[in-house]
Tab-separated table of C-alpha atoms and ligand atoms in Angstrom:
chain	number	residue	atom	x	y	z
A	14	MET	CA	28.822	117.072	153.352
A	15	SER	CA	26.765	115.286	156.282
A	16	LEU	CA	27.050	111.804	156.832
A	17	SER	CA	25.689	109.292	159.391
A	18	THR	CA	28.543	108.736	161.506
A	19	GLN	CA	28.854	104.849	162.513
A	20	SER	CA	30.014	103.975	166.051
A	21	LEU	CA	32.206	100.676	165.421
A	22	PRO	CA	32.825	98.450	168.453
A	23	ALA	CA	36.477	97.306	168.999
A	24	THR	CA	36.233	93.960	167.691
A	25	PRO	CA	37.731	92.115	164.653
A	26	GLN	CA	34.634	93.220	162.745
A	27	GLY	CA	34.639	97.070	163.916
A	28	PHE	CA	38.423	97.052	163.075
A	29	ALA	CA	38.093	95.218	159.865
A	30	ARG	CA	35.059	97.785	159.040
A	31	ALA	CA	37.200	100.643	160.095
A	32	ALA	CA	40.079	99.540	157.656
A	33	GLU	CA	37.340	99.315	154.744
A	34	ILE	CA	36.361	102.875	155.240
A	35	LEU	CA	40.222	104.278	155.228
A	36	ARG	CA	40.941	102.296	152.479
A	37	GLY	CA	37.585	104.067	150.381
A	38	GLY	CA	39.405	107.544	151.703
A	39	GLY	CA	37.031	107.846	154.557
A	40	LEU	CA	37.479	109.272	157.838
A	41	VAL	CA	37.587	107.126	161.085
A	42	ALA	CA	38.098	108.425	164.435
A	43	PHE	CA	40.027	106.168	167.127
A	44	ALA	CA	41.555	106.246	170.489
A	45	THR	CA	45.172	106.725	171.238
A	46	GLU	CA	47.155	106.692	174.559
A	47	THR	CA	47.244	110.793	174.280
A	48	VAL	CA	43.886	111.564	172.692
A	49	TYR	CA	41.465	110.445	170.131
A	50	GLY	CA	42.918	111.004	166.598
A	51	LEU	CA	40.850	111.665	163.217
A	52	GLY	CA	42.465	109.284	161.040
A	53	GLY	CA	42.891	109.288	157.325
A	54	ASP	CA	45.009	107.267	154.743
A	55	ALA	CA	48.208	109.232	155.088
A	56	THR	CA	49.048	108.680	151.359
A	57	ASN	CA	45.401	109.860	149.840
A	58	ASP	CA	45.419	113.229	149.082
A	59	LEU	CA	41.557	113.364	149.174
A	60	ALA	CA	41.118	111.841	152.755
A	61	VAL	CA	43.959	114.167	154.182
A	62	ALA	CA	42.023	116.902	152.434
A	63	ARG	CA	39.144	115.858	154.645
A	64	ILE	CA	40.759	115.560	157.785
A	65	PHE	CA	41.146	119.425	157.427
A	66	GLU	CA	37.645	119.821	156.437
A	67	ALA	CA	35.941	117.846	158.957
A	68	LYS	CA	37.791	119.688	161.547
A	69	GLY	CA	37.135	123.285	159.971
A	70	ARG	CA	41.259	123.910	160.170
A	71	PRO	CA	41.866	127.556	158.916
A	72	ARG	CA	45.497	126.471	157.941
A	73	PHE	CA	47.160	123.633	156.399
A	74	ASN	CA	49.753	122.954	159.635
A	75	PRO	CA	51.313	119.543	159.087
A	76	LEU	CA	49.516	116.431	160.683
A	77	ILE	CA	51.442	113.570	162.691
A	78	VAL	CA	51.673	110.361	160.597
A	79	HIS	CA	50.646	107.025	162.980
A	80	VAL	CA	52.186	103.944	161.902
A	81	SER	CA	52.017	100.188	163.419
A	82	ASP	CA	55.911	99.680	163.585
A	83	LEU	CA	59.372	100.771	163.202
A	84	ALA	CA	59.679	99.396	159.780
A	85	MET	CA	56.722	101.155	158.436
A	86	ALA	CA	58.226	104.232	160.018
A	87	GLU	CA	61.202	103.906	158.371
A	88	ARG	CA	59.300	103.866	155.031
A	89	PHE	CA	58.433	107.574	155.211
A	90	ALA	CA	61.182	109.115	157.376
A	91	LEU	CA	65.215	108.989	157.603
A	92	PHE	CA	66.347	107.411	160.814
A	93	ASP	CA	69.655	107.751	162.225
A	94	THR	CA	71.707	106.066	164.889
A	95	ARG	CA	70.481	108.392	167.434
A	96	ALA	CA	66.663	108.539	165.828
A	97	ARG	CA	66.608	104.850	166.022
A	98	GLN	CA	67.712	104.671	169.756
A	99	ILE	CA	64.913	107.203	170.691
A	100	ALA	CA	62.276	105.077	168.664
A	101	ALA	CA	63.433	101.819	170.457
A	102	GLN	CA	63.211	103.367	174.133
A	103	PHE	CA	59.753	105.326	173.770
A	104	TRP	CA	57.788	103.670	170.860
A	105	PRO	CA	55.234	102.573	171.235
A	106	GLY	CA	54.115	105.676	173.111
A	107	PRO	CA	53.449	109.565	173.487
A	108	LEU	CA	56.676	110.616	171.738
A	109	THR	CA	56.096	111.973	168.042
A	110	LEU	CA	59.770	112.263	166.383
A	111	VAL	CA	60.251	114.975	163.631
A	112	LEU	CA	62.588	113.491	160.840
A	113	PRO	CA	63.751	113.985	157.295
A	114	LEU	CA	61.033	112.967	154.980
A	115	ARG	CA	62.327	110.123	152.366
A	116	LYS	CA	62.007	111.579	148.895
A	117	ASP	CA	60.040	108.244	147.841
A	118	ALA	CA	57.762	108.318	150.956
A	119	GLY	CA	54.215	108.428	148.873
A	120	LEU	CA	52.603	110.655	151.671
A	121	SER	CA	50.238	113.068	150.691
A	122	PRO	CA	51.867	116.494	150.464
A	123	LEU	CA	49.020	117.856	152.470
A	124	VAL	CA	50.342	115.652	155.111
A	125	THR	CA	53.668	117.310	155.598
A	126	SER	CA	52.430	120.849	154.286
A	127	ASP	CA	55.217	120.402	151.605
A	128	LEU	CA	57.728	120.333	154.049
A	129	GLU	CA	61.047	118.196	153.901
A	130	THR	CA	60.389	116.717	157.032
A	131	VAL	CA	57.742	114.688	158.696
A	132	ALA	CA	56.375	113.844	162.012
A	133	ILE	CA	55.876	110.409	163.083
A	134	ARG	CA	55.022	107.950	166.124
A	135	LEU	CA	53.737	104.758	166.993
A	136	PRO	CA	50.896	105.054	169.735
A	137	ALA	CA	50.601	102.651	172.513
A	138	HIS	CA	47.201	101.855	172.653
A	139	PRO	CA	45.550	98.449	171.932
A	140	GLY	CA	42.906	99.664	169.575
A	141	ALA	CA	44.952	102.251	167.504
A	142	MET	CA	47.457	99.359	167.063
A	143	ALA	CA	44.911	96.934	165.827
A	144	LEU	CA	43.327	99.434	163.525
A	145	LEU	CA	46.715	100.654	162.074
A	146	GLN	CA	47.528	96.445	161.694
A	147	ALA	CA	43.969	96.103	159.781
A	148	PHE	CA	44.755	98.957	157.567
A	149	GLY	CA	48.256	98.296	156.978
A	150	GLY	CA	49.595	101.470	155.997
A	151	PRO	CA	49.989	105.116	157.498
A	152	LEU	CA	47.439	107.123	159.174
A	153	ALA	CA	47.258	111.163	159.047
A	154	ALA	CA	45.509	111.873	162.570
A	155	PRO	CA	45.218	115.005	164.334
A	156	SER	CA	43.263	115.238	167.401
A	157	ALA	CA	39.370	114.380	166.639
A	158	ASN	CA	37.915	117.637	167.329
A	159	ILE	CA	36.679	120.777	165.468
A	160	SER	CA	39.583	123.159	165.613
A	161	GLY	CA	40.140	125.010	168.368
A	162	ARG	CA	38.048	123.321	170.689
A	163	ILE	CA	39.353	120.896	173.541
A	164	SER	CA	40.931	117.599	172.568
A	165	PRO	CA	38.561	114.507	173.104
A	166	THR	CA	39.569	111.749	175.241
A	167	ARG	CA	36.171	109.795	175.138
A	168	ALA	CA	34.368	108.391	172.217
A	169	GLU	CA	31.198	110.562	173.052
A	170	HIS	CA	33.527	113.645	172.684
A	171	VAL	CA	34.333	112.820	169.306
A	172	MET	CA	30.604	112.197	168.557
A	173	SER	CA	29.508	115.456	170.018
A	174	GLY	CA	31.692	117.585	167.797
A	175	LEU	CA	32.082	115.708	164.646
A	176	SER	CA	29.134	113.624	164.046
A	177	GLY	CA	27.949	114.227	160.648
A	178	ARG	CA	31.209	114.979	159.601
A	179	ILE	CA	33.108	111.833	159.595
A	180	ALA	CA	32.206	108.177	158.650
A	181	ALA	CA	33.050	106.424	161.950
A	182	VAL	CA	34.232	106.585	165.093
A	183	LEU	CA	35.977	103.574	166.645
A	184	GLU	CA	35.001	102.816	170.362
A	185	GLY	CA	38.241	102.934	172.563
A	186	GLY	CA	37.399	103.848	176.226
A	187	ALA	CA	39.227	106.766	177.816
A	188	CYS	CA	42.480	107.672	176.701
A	189	ALA	CA	44.861	106.951	179.459
A	190	VAL	CA	47.615	110.169	178.936
A	191	GLY	CA	45.187	112.576	177.737
A	192	LEU	CA	47.667	114.996	176.708
A	193	GLU	CA	48.993	115.431	173.386
A	194	SER	CA	52.029	113.549	172.561
A	195	THR	CA	55.373	115.433	172.866
A	196	ILE	CA	57.375	116.485	169.810
A	197	LEU	CA	61.058	116.141	169.401
A	198	GLY	CA	62.564	117.775	166.418
A	199	LEU	CA	65.751	115.337	164.870
A	200	ALA	CA	65.593	116.289	161.364
A	201	ASP	CA	68.655	118.851	161.835
A	202	GLY	CA	71.235	119.763	164.440
A	203	ALA	CA	70.621	119.981	167.857
A	204	PRO	CA	67.355	118.044	168.937
A	205	GLN	CA	64.649	120.410	169.596
A	206	LEU	CA	61.608	120.114	171.885
A	207	LEU	CA	59.024	121.443	169.531
A	208	ARG	CA	55.673	120.517	171.719
A	209	PRO	CA	55.806	119.342	175.494
A	210	GLY	CA	53.672	116.484	176.062
A	211	GLY	CA	53.328	112.891	177.436
A	212	VAL	CA	56.764	112.226	177.720
A	213	PRO	CA	58.409	114.871	179.854
A	214	ALA	CA	61.402	116.952	179.034
A	215	GLU	CA	63.442	115.979	181.494
A	216	THR	CA	63.255	112.192	180.464
A	217	LEU	CA	64.669	113.297	177.221
A	218	GLU	CA	67.102	115.714	178.351
A	219	ALA	CA	68.716	112.913	180.655
A	220	LEU	CA	69.513	111.001	177.360
A	221	LEU	CA	69.981	113.761	174.848
A	222	GLY	CA	71.312	116.875	176.829
A	223	PRO	CA	69.520	119.977	176.746
A	224	LEU	CA	66.896	120.734	174.397
A	225	THR	CA	66.668	123.570	172.363
A	226	ILE	CA	62.962	124.867	172.760
A	227	GLY	CA	61.734	125.032	168.968
A	228	GLY	CA	59.055	127.161	167.704
A	229	ASP	CA	55.674	125.718	165.951
A	230	ALA	CA	56.676	124.632	162.208
A	231	ASN	CA	53.673	126.943	161.071
A	232	LYS	CA	54.986	130.092	163.444
A	233	PRO	CA	58.380	130.038	163.246
A	234	SER	CA	60.234	131.969	165.706
A	235	ALA	CA	63.623	131.492	164.147
A	236	PRO	CA	64.818	132.467	160.584
A	237	GLY	CA	65.099	129.651	158.363
A	238	GLN	CA	62.731	127.308	160.327
A	239	LEU	CA	60.376	127.406	157.326
A	240	ALA	CA	62.989	127.331	155.017
A	241	SER	CA	62.188	124.016	153.608
A	242	HIS	CA	58.652	125.221	153.121
A	243	TYR	CA	57.756	124.876	149.303
A	244	ALA	CA	56.873	127.731	147.406
A	245	PRO	CA	56.899	128.234	143.729
A	246	SER	CA	60.143	130.050	142.270
A	247	ALA	CA	57.858	131.532	139.601
A	248	ALA	CA	55.747	134.682	140.521
A	249	LEU	CA	52.146	133.912	141.698
A	250	ARG	CA	49.254	136.317	141.204
A	251	LEU	CA	46.279	135.573	143.013
A	252	ASN	CA	42.297	136.318	142.466
A	253	ALA	CA	42.992	136.263	138.445
A	254	GLU	CA	40.372	136.255	135.839
A	255	GLY	CA	42.300	135.115	133.395
A	256	PRO	CA	46.137	134.591	132.207
A	257	ARG	CA	48.100	137.736	131.239
A	258	PRO	CA	50.832	136.980	128.684
A	259	GLY	CA	53.354	134.555	129.689
A	260	GLU	CA	51.079	133.485	132.801
A	261	VAL	CA	50.352	130.073	133.464
A	262	MET	CA	47.017	129.818	134.903
A	263	ILE	CA	45.429	127.747	137.477
A	264	GLY	CA	41.784	127.950	137.179
A	265	PHE	CA	39.220	127.019	139.907
A	266	GLY	CA	35.252	126.259	139.229
A	267	PRO	CA	34.214	128.255	136.270
A	268	VAL	CA	37.569	130.250	135.744
A	269	PRO	CA	39.411	127.922	133.487
A	270	GLY	CA	42.735	127.285	133.603
A	271	ASP	CA	45.822	125.552	131.785
A	272	LEU	CA	45.474	123.860	134.910
A	273	THR	CA	42.429	123.565	137.134
A	274	LEU	CA	42.227	123.056	141.136
A	275	SER	CA	38.816	121.753	140.698
A	276	ALA	CA	36.587	122.212	137.657
A	277	HIS	CA	33.203	121.672	139.538
A	278	GLY	CA	34.435	124.066	142.305
A	279	ASP	CA	34.887	121.168	144.684
A	280	LEU	CA	37.075	122.770	147.804
A	281	VAL	CA	38.215	119.215	149.022
A	282	GLU	CA	39.435	118.129	145.485
A	283	ALA	CA	41.098	121.770	145.195
A	284	ALA	CA	42.928	121.254	148.713
A	285	ALA	CA	44.032	117.780	147.333
A	286	GLN	CA	45.660	119.236	144.381
A	287	LEU	CA	47.257	122.498	145.588
A	288	PHE	CA	50.530	121.460	146.183
A	289	HIS	CA	50.849	119.128	143.438
A	290	LEU	CA	49.570	121.771	141.032
A	291	LEU	CA	51.487	124.644	142.516
A	292	ARG	CA	54.368	122.529	141.200
A	293	ARG	CA	53.249	121.500	138.010
A	294	ALA	CA	52.693	125.139	137.497
A	295	ASP	CA	56.165	126.052	138.721
A	296	ASP	CA	57.678	123.595	136.377
A	297	LEU	CA	55.609	124.786	133.114
A	298	ALA	CA	56.147	128.706	133.925
A	299	GLY	CA	59.973	128.096	134.660
A	300	PRO	CA	62.139	130.141	136.818
A	301	LYS	CA	61.535	133.464	135.596
A	302	GLY	CA	58.018	132.518	134.683
A	303	ALA	CA	54.838	133.700	136.612
A	304	ILE	CA	51.601	131.831	137.564
A	305	ALA	CA	48.259	133.189	137.777
A	306	ILE	CA	45.654	131.556	140.182
A	307	ALA	CA	41.537	132.240	140.033
A	308	ALA	CA	40.187	133.379	143.086
A	309	LEU	CA	38.540	131.081	145.750
A	310	PRO	CA	35.738	131.511	148.374
A	311	GLU	CA	36.917	132.281	151.812
A	312	THR	CA	34.683	129.491	152.966
A	313	GLY	CA	35.439	125.647	154.869
A	314	LEU	CA	38.405	124.615	153.044
A	315	GLY	CA	38.830	127.630	150.873
A	316	ARG	CA	40.266	129.470	153.998
A	317	ALA	CA	43.049	127.274	154.446
A	318	ILE	CA	43.745	127.076	150.689
A	319	ASN	CA	43.907	130.817	150.501
A	320	ASP	CA	46.114	131.030	153.700
A	321	ARG	CA	48.783	128.961	151.816
A	322	LEU	CA	48.386	130.813	148.583
A	323	ARG	CA	48.746	134.069	150.251
A	324	ARG	CA	51.982	133.228	151.812
A	325	ALA	CA	53.128	131.735	148.646
A	326	ALA	CA	52.082	134.948	146.880
A	327	ALA	CA	54.168	137.072	149.797
A	328	PRO	CA	57.274	138.498	148.430
A	329	ARG	CA	60.596	136.519	149.598
A	330	GLY	CA	63.630	137.536	150.542
B	401	AMP	P1	47.806	117.698	166.244
B	401	AMP	O1	48.177	117.300	164.625
B	401	AMP	O2	47.008	119.058	166.280
B	401	AMP	O3	48.525	117.141	167.157
B	401	AMP	O4	49.164	118.847	165.766
B	401	AMP	C1	50.596	118.134	165.465
B	401	AMP	C2	51.785	119.236	165.565
B	401	AMP	O5	53.026	118.752	165.113
B	401	AMP	C3	51.450	120.464	165.188
B	401	AMP	O6	51.879	121.398	166.214
B	401	AMP	C4	52.559	120.526	163.968
B	401	AMP	O7	52.841	121.927	163.898
B	401	AMP	C5	53.860	119.732	164.538
B	401	AMP	N1	54.234	118.705	163.278
B	401	AMP	C6	53.820	118.160	162.383
B	401	AMP	N2	54.551	117.779	161.250
B	401	AMP	C7	55.707	118.528	161.745
B	401	AMP	C8	56.889	118.771	161.012
B	401	AMP	N3	57.323	118.016	160.142
B	401	AMP	N4	57.749	119.723	161.620
B	401	AMP	C9	57.576	120.609	163.030
B	401	AMP	N5	56.446	120.368	163.596
B	401	AMP	C10	55.599	119.219	162.781
B	402	MG	MG1	44.397	119.131	168.447
């Protein structure tokens, strides 16, 4: 899809227009103190699918949820005393906390990659704050660049990568930190440094004691790191042309099913539906049942969907 990407000024009118685009499920890049983020409504499955599409990400790795205040953060994540203390000290600022996801959070499962944890932060940038306040809800926002390219620290960097692929860029000047946020895992047990970034590890260690160096949620280095990753309990058969006896069929495009990822073969819709349909099919199939799923093209969002399906279909121990 080719859009004509608007450049919006950091004025009340610009923020209001950006918030309107976000409410309609569109994407707006905005400055934070770390790098420019590619924002979409974190509660809207289609908007979040569009983030992966615009960036050309080959995987559904989880995204950071940006909020305007601690009260909004507490709608999505469970804070204990330690987490509240850390938030009080470092927010707003370049520190992302990974915390248990609330059951009633209402975020799109694509944001958390269907994990039981959520990464959340409150950015320290007047433009990001004004946008979050105008929008009034949570924004999923990875860096506003094509996957694999350098993170953008100026509006023109965003334009050169994503022009035509997103609805708007909010002008926000140059990013002060220029580094990604530090990611601190507080979801279970000892605090983990999941990614170094704008807040030095030493500063956190002075408060929390030695930090375990944690892996990437997508490339688990320790057993169990992906344990809470949702995989259907039913067996999953890929590239199916139709169901075998007893299978729940998930269709795509011309291949029909009991459920369909997208009847007209739209990959954004398929990505938006993916985790919801896997759960529905799993319920329909029952614990000893089986699910068959139609083939999806290995292009655009199809790559990320197929990556997720291959991992869900892999034998589990
Ligand atoms: P980016 O959006 O490109 O800044 O990357 C976000 C980073 O946060 C990635 O490295 C993710 O793996 C990490 N992340 C997001 N959510 C979680 C989570 N629930 N658990 C662990 N890491 C996460
Ligand atoms: Mg990035």
